[in-house]
Short mmCIF file of C-alpha atoms in Angstrom, two decimals:
data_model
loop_
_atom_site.label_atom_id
_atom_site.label_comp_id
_atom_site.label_asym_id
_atom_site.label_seq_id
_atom_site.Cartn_x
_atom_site.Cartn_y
_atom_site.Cartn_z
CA UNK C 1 130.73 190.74 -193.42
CA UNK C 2 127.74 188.23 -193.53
CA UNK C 3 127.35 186.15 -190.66
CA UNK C 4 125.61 182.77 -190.27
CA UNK C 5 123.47 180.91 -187.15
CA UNK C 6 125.07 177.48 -185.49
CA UNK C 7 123.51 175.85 -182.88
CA UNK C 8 126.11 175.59 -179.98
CA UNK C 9 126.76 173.75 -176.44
CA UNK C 10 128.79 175.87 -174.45
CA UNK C 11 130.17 173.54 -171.57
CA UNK C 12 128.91 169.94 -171.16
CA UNK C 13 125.79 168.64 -171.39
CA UNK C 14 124.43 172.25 -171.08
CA UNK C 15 121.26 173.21 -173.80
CA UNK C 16 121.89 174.23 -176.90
CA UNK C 17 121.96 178.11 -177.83
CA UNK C 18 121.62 179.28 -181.60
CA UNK C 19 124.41 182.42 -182.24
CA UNK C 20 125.28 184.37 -184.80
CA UNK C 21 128.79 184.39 -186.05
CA UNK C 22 131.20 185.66 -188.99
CA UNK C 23 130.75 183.73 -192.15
CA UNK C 24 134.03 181.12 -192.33
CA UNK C 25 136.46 181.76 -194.86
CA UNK C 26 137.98 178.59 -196.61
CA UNK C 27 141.46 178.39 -196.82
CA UNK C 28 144.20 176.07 -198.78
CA UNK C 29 142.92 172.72 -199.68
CA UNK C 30 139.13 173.45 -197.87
CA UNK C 31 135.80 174.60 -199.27
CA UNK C 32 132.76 176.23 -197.64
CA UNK C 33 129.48 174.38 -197.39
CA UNK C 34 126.07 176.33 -197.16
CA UNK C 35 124.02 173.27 -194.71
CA UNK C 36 120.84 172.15 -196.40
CA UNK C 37 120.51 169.43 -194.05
CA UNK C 38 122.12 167.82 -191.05
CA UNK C 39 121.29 164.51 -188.96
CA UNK C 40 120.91 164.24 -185.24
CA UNK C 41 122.92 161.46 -184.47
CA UNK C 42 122.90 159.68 -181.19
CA UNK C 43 127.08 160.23 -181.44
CA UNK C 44 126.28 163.73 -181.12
CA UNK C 45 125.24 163.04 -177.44
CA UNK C 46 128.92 161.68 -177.04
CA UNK C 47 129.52 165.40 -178.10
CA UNK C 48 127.32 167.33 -176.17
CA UNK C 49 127.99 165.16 -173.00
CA UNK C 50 132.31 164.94 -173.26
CA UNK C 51 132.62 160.91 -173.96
CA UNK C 52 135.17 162.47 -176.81
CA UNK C 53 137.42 164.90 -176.10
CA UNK C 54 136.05 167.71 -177.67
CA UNK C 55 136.10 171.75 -177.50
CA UNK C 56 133.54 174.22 -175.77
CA UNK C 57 131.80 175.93 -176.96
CA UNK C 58 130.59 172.97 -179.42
CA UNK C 59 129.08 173.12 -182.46
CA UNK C 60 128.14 169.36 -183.53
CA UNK C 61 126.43 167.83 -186.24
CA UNK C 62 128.33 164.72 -189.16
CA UNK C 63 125.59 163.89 -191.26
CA UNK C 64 125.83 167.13 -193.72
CA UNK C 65 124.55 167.72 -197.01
CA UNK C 66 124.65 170.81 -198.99
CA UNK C 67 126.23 172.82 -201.71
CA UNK C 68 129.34 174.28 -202.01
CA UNK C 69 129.34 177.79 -201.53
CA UNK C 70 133.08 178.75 -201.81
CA UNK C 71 136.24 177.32 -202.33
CA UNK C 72 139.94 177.72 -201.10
CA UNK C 73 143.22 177.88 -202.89
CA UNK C 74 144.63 174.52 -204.22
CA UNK C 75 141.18 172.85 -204.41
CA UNK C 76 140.51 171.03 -207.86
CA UNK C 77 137.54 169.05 -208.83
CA UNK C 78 134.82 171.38 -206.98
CA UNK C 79 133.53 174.13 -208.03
CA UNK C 80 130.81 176.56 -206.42
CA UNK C 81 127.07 174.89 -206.71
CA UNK C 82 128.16 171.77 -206.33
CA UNK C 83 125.98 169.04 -204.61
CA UNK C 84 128.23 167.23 -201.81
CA UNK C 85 127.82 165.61 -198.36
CA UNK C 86 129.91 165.10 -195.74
CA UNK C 87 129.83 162.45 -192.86
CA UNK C 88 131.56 161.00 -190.35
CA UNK C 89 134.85 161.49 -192.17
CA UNK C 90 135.17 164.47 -192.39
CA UNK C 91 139.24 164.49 -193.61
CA UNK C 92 142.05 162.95 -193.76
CA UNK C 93 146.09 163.99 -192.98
CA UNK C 94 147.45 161.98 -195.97
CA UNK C 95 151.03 161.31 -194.22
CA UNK C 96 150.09 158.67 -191.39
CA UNK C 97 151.19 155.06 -192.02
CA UNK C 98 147.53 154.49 -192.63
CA UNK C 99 146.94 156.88 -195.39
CA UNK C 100 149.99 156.11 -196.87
CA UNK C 101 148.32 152.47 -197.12
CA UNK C 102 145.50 154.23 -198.55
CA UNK C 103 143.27 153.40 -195.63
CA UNK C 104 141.89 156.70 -195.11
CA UNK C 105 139.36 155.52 -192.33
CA UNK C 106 142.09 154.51 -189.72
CA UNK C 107 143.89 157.94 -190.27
CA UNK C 108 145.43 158.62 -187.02
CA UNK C 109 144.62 161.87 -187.66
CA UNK C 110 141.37 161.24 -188.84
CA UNK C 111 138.58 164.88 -188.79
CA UNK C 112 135.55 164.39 -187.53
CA UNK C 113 132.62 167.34 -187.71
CA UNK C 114 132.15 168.85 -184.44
CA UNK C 115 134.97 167.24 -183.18
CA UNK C 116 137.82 168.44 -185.20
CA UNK C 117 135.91 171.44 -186.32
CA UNK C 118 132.87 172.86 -185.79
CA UNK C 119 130.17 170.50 -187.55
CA UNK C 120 126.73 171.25 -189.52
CA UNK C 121 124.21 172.15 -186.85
CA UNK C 122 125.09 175.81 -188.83
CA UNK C 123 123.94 177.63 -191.73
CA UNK C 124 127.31 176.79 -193.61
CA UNK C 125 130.40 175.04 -192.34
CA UNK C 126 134.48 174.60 -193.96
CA UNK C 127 135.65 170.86 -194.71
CA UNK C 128 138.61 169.92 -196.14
CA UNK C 129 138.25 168.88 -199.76
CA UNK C 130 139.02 165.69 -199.60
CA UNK C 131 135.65 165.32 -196.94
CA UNK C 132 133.52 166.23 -200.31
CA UNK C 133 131.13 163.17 -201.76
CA UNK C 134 128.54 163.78 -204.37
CA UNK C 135 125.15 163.57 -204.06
CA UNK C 136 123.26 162.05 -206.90
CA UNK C 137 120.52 164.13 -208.33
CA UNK C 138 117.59 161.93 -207.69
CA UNK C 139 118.54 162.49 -203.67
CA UNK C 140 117.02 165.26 -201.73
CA UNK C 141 119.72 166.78 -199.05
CA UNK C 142 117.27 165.70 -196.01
CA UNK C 143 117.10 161.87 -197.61
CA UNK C 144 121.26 162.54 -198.29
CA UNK C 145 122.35 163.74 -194.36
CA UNK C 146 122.19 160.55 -192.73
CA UNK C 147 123.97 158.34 -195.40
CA UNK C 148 127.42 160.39 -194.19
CA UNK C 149 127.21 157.84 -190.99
CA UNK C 150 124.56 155.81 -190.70
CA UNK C 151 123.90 155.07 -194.44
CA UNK C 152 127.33 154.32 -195.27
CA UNK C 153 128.42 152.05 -191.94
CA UNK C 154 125.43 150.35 -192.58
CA UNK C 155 126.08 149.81 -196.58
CA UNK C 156 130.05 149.73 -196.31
CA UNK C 157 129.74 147.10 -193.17
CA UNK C 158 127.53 144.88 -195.31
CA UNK C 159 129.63 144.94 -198.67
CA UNK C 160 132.38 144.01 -196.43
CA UNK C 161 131.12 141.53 -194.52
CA UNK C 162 131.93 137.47 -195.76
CA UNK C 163 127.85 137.43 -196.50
CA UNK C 164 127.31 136.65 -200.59
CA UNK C 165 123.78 137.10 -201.67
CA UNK C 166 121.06 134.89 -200.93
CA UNK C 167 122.73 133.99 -197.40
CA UNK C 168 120.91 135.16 -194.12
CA UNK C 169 121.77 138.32 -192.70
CA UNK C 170 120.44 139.56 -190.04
CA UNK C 171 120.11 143.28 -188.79
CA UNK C 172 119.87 143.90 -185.08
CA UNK C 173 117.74 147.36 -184.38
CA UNK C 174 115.59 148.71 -186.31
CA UNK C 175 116.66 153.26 -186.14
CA UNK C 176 118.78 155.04 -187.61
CA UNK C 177 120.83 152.33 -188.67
CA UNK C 178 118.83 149.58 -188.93
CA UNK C 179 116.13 151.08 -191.14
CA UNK C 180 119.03 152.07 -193.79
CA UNK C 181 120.73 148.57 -192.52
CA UNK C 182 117.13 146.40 -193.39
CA UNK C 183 117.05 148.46 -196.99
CA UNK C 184 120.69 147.62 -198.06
CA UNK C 185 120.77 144.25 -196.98
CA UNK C 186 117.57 143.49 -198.61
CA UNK C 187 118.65 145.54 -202.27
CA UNK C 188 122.63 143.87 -201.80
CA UNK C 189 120.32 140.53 -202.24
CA UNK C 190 120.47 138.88 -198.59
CA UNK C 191 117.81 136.72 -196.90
CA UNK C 192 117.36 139.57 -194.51
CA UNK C 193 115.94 139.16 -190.87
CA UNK C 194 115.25 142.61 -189.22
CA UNK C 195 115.31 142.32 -185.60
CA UNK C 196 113.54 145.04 -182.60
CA UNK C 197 111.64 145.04 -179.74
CA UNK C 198 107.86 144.71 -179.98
CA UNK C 199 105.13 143.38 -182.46
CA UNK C 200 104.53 146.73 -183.82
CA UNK C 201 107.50 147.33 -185.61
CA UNK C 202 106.92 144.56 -187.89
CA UNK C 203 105.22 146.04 -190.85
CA UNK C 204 107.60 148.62 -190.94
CA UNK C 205 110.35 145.96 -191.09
CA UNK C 206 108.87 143.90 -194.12
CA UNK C 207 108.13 147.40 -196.08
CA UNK C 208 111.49 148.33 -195.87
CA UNK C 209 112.53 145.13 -197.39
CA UNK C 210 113.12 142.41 -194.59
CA UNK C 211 112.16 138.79 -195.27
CA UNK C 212 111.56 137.90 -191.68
CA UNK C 213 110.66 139.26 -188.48
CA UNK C 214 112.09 138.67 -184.77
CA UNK C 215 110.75 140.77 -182.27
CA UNK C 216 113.62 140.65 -179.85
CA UNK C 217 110.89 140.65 -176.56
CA UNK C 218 109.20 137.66 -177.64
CA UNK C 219 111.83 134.68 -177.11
CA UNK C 220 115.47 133.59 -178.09
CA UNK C 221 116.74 135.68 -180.96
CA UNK C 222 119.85 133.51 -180.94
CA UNK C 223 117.51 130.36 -181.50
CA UNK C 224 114.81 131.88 -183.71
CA UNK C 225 118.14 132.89 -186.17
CA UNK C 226 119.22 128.94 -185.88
CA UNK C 227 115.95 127.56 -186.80
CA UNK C 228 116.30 130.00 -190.08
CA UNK C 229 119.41 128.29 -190.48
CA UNK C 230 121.65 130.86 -188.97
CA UNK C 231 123.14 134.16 -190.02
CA UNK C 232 126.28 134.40 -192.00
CA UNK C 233 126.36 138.07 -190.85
CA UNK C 234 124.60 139.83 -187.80
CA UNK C 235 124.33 143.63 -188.43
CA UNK C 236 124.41 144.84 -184.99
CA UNK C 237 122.70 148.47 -185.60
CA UNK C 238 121.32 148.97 -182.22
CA UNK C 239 123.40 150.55 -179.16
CA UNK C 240 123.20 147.48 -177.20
CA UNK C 241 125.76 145.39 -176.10
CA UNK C 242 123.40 142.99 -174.07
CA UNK C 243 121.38 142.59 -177.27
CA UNK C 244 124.69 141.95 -179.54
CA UNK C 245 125.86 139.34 -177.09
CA UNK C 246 122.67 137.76 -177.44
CA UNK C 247 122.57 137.59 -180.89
CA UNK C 248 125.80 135.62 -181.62
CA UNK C 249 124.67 132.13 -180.88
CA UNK C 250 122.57 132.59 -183.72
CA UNK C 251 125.57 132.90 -186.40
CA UNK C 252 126.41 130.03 -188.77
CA UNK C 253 129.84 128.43 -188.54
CA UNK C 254 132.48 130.92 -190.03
CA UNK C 255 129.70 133.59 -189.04
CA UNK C 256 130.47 137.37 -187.77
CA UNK C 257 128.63 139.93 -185.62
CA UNK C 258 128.98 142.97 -187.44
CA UNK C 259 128.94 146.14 -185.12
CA UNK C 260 128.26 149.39 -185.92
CA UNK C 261 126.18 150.41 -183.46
CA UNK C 262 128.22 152.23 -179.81
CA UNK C 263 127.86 150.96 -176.59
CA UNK C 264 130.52 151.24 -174.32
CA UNK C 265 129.40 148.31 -172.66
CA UNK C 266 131.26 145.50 -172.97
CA UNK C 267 130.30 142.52 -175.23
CA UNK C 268 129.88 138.98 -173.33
CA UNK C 269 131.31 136.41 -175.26
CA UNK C 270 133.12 133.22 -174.25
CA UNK C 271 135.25 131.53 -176.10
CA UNK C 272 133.58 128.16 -175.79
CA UNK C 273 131.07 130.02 -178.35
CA UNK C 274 133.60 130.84 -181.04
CA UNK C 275 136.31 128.35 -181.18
CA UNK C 276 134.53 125.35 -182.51
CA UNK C 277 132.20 127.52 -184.89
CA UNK C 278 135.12 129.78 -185.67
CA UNK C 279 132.83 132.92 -185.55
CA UNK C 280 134.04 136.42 -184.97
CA UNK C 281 133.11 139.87 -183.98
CA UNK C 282 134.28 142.75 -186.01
CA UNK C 283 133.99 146.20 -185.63
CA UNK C 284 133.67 148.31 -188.52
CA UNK C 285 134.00 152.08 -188.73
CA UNK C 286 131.83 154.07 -191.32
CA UNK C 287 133.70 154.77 -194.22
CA UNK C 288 135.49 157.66 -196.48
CA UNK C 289 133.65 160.17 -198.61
CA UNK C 290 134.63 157.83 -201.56
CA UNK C 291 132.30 155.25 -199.95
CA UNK C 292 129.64 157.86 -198.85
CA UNK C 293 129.16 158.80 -202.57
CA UNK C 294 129.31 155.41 -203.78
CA UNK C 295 126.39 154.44 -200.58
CA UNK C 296 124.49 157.34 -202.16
CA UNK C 297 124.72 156.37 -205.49
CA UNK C 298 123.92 152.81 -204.95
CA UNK C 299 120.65 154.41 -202.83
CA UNK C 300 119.84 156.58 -206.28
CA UNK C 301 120.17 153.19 -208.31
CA UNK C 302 117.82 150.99 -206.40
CA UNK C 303 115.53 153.50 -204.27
CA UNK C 304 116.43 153.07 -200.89
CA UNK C 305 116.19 156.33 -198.86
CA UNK C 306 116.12 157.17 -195.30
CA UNK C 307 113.00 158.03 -193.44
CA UNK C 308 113.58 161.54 -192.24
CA UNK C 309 111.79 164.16 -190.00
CA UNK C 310 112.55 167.64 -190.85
CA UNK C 311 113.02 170.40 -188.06
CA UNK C 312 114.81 174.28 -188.18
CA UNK C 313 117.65 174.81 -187.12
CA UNK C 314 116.11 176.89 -184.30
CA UNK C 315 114.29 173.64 -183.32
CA UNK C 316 117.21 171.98 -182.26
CA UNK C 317 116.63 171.39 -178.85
CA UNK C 318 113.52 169.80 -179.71
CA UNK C 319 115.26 167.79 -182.25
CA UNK C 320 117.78 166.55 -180.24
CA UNK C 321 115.62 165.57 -177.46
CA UNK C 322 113.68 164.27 -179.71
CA UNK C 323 116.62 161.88 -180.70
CA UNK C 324 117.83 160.89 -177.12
CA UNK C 325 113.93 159.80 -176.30
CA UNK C 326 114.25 157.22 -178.85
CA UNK C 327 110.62 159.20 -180.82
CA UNK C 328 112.53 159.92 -184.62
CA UNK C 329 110.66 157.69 -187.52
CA UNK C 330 113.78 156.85 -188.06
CA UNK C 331 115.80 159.97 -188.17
CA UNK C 332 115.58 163.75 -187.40
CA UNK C 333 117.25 166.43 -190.00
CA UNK C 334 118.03 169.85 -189.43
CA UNK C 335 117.56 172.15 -192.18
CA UNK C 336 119.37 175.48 -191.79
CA UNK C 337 118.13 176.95 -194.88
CA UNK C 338 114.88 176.87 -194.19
#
């Protein structure tokens, strides 16, 4: 029996520990995927440290790409070689009230890598089949990994936002998220605004498409976005909630703060600051593997790709520390296979 390497945490916050273990066997409705690449996402702290309620020993990791490597009973539409990612949703029940709706996202039951089983810090992991999105050819699986969460919250809570192009919209952090955030709001044709701390991030802000430039240390954001006119949508990428409530004086009338980024903070607002305006602040989760593949293939279309730094799977330590010091350019990958 071949066996396979996952990085795991075995109580929590304790290091990781790469182990070898016997190659998973898919079963009905589930396929196997060999791991080409996986993100380090700062929700896999959340893991690592208990903030969800998740197993020991853990193996974490929801920004996946890779290829199909075998595939259970009952499973149509894949086939062994395939390309395919897998993110944040990673499966849904199909008999909630929810997915009944067809709202897949808010399935009460909803999977989630390394939470509902064990996730892609591995050489290969099993998904259910309905996890699967396609990656488009002209995508490496490094430039792929992140678009399972942070592409496609990013992408999905812009084309659902009330913005229409040509409107301001602003994107609040400039990491993981924002550096995908800055690229789709600029290609979905929005008068973009990135917004982070310090002078220096600049020229990596216009290059990746923004407009406009607010370094967040250098005055009022929520005045600076007025005198712009103000946002019709703030992206709020960064895992601030101090910086969020800052930001949402500087939405338009009818305006929303869009969050996607995790605090557990709580955001400040009163209610003398949205009742006349008639802004709002909406939360939006990341979105199914029908929206990861269509968030890939709308990166294939018009070249937006994240900025990646590739590590072993044997680095992962490094990788992950690497992550929680806030040093990534913009995010770190894991690549088993290598």
């Amino acid at each position: 029996m071949s066996m396979i390497r996952s990085a795991q945490v075995a109580e929590p916050g304790a290091p990781f520990r790469i182990v070898e273990s016997a190659r998973p066997e898919p079963g009905r409705g589930q396929v196997r995927v060999a791991v080409e690449a996986c993100g380090v996402c700062r929700t896999d702290a959340a893991f690592v440290n208990a903030a969800f309620p998740v197993s020991f020993p853990l193996v974490t990791g929801h920004e996946i790409a890779g290829r199909v490597d075998a595939v259970g009973e009952d499973v149509e539409g894949w086939q062994t070689g395939d390309r395919v990612a897998v993110g944040w949703f990673g499966g849904h029940c199909g008999v909630c009230d929810p997915c009944r709706s067809g709202d897949f996202i808010h399935c009460v039951r909803l999977q989630v890598p390394g939470w509902a089983y064990p996730g892609g810090y591995a050489d290969a992991l099993v998904v259910p089949a309905n996890a699967l999105a396609r990656i488009p050819d002209a995508i490496t699986a490094a430039e792929a990994a992140p678009m399972g969460c942070a592409g496609v919250a990013t992408f999905n809570g812009l084309r659902s936002s009330s913005a229409r192009p040509g409107e301001l919209v602003a994107v609040l952090g400039l990491g993981g998220l924002g550096h995908l955030g800055v690229q789709f709001a600029a290609k979905l044709g929005f008068e973009t605004v990135a917004i982070a701390r310090g002078e220096a991030r600049e020229a990596d802000a216009r290059e990746l498409g923004a407009h406009h430039y607010l370094d967040s240390a250098a005055g009022d954001v929520a005045q600076r976005l007025q005198q712009l006119g103000g946002a019709t949508v703030v992206l709020a990428t960064a895992g601030s909630s101090a910086a969020m409530s800052a930001a949402i004086d500087g939405l338009a009338p009818n305006g929303q703060l869009v969050v996607v980024g995790a605090d557990p903070a709580p955001i400040e607002v009163s209610p003398f600051q949205i009742i006349s305006t008639s802004r709002t602040v909406h939360g939006h989760p990341s979105g199914t593997a029908r929206d990861v593949e269509e968030t890939l293939r709308f990166a294939a279309l018009t070249g937006i790709r994240a900025r990646t730094e590739e590590m072993p799977l044997t680095d992962v330590q490094a990788a992950y520390d690497r992550m929680l010091a806030g040093d990534a350019h913009y995010r770190v990958v894991l690549t088993p296979g290598r």
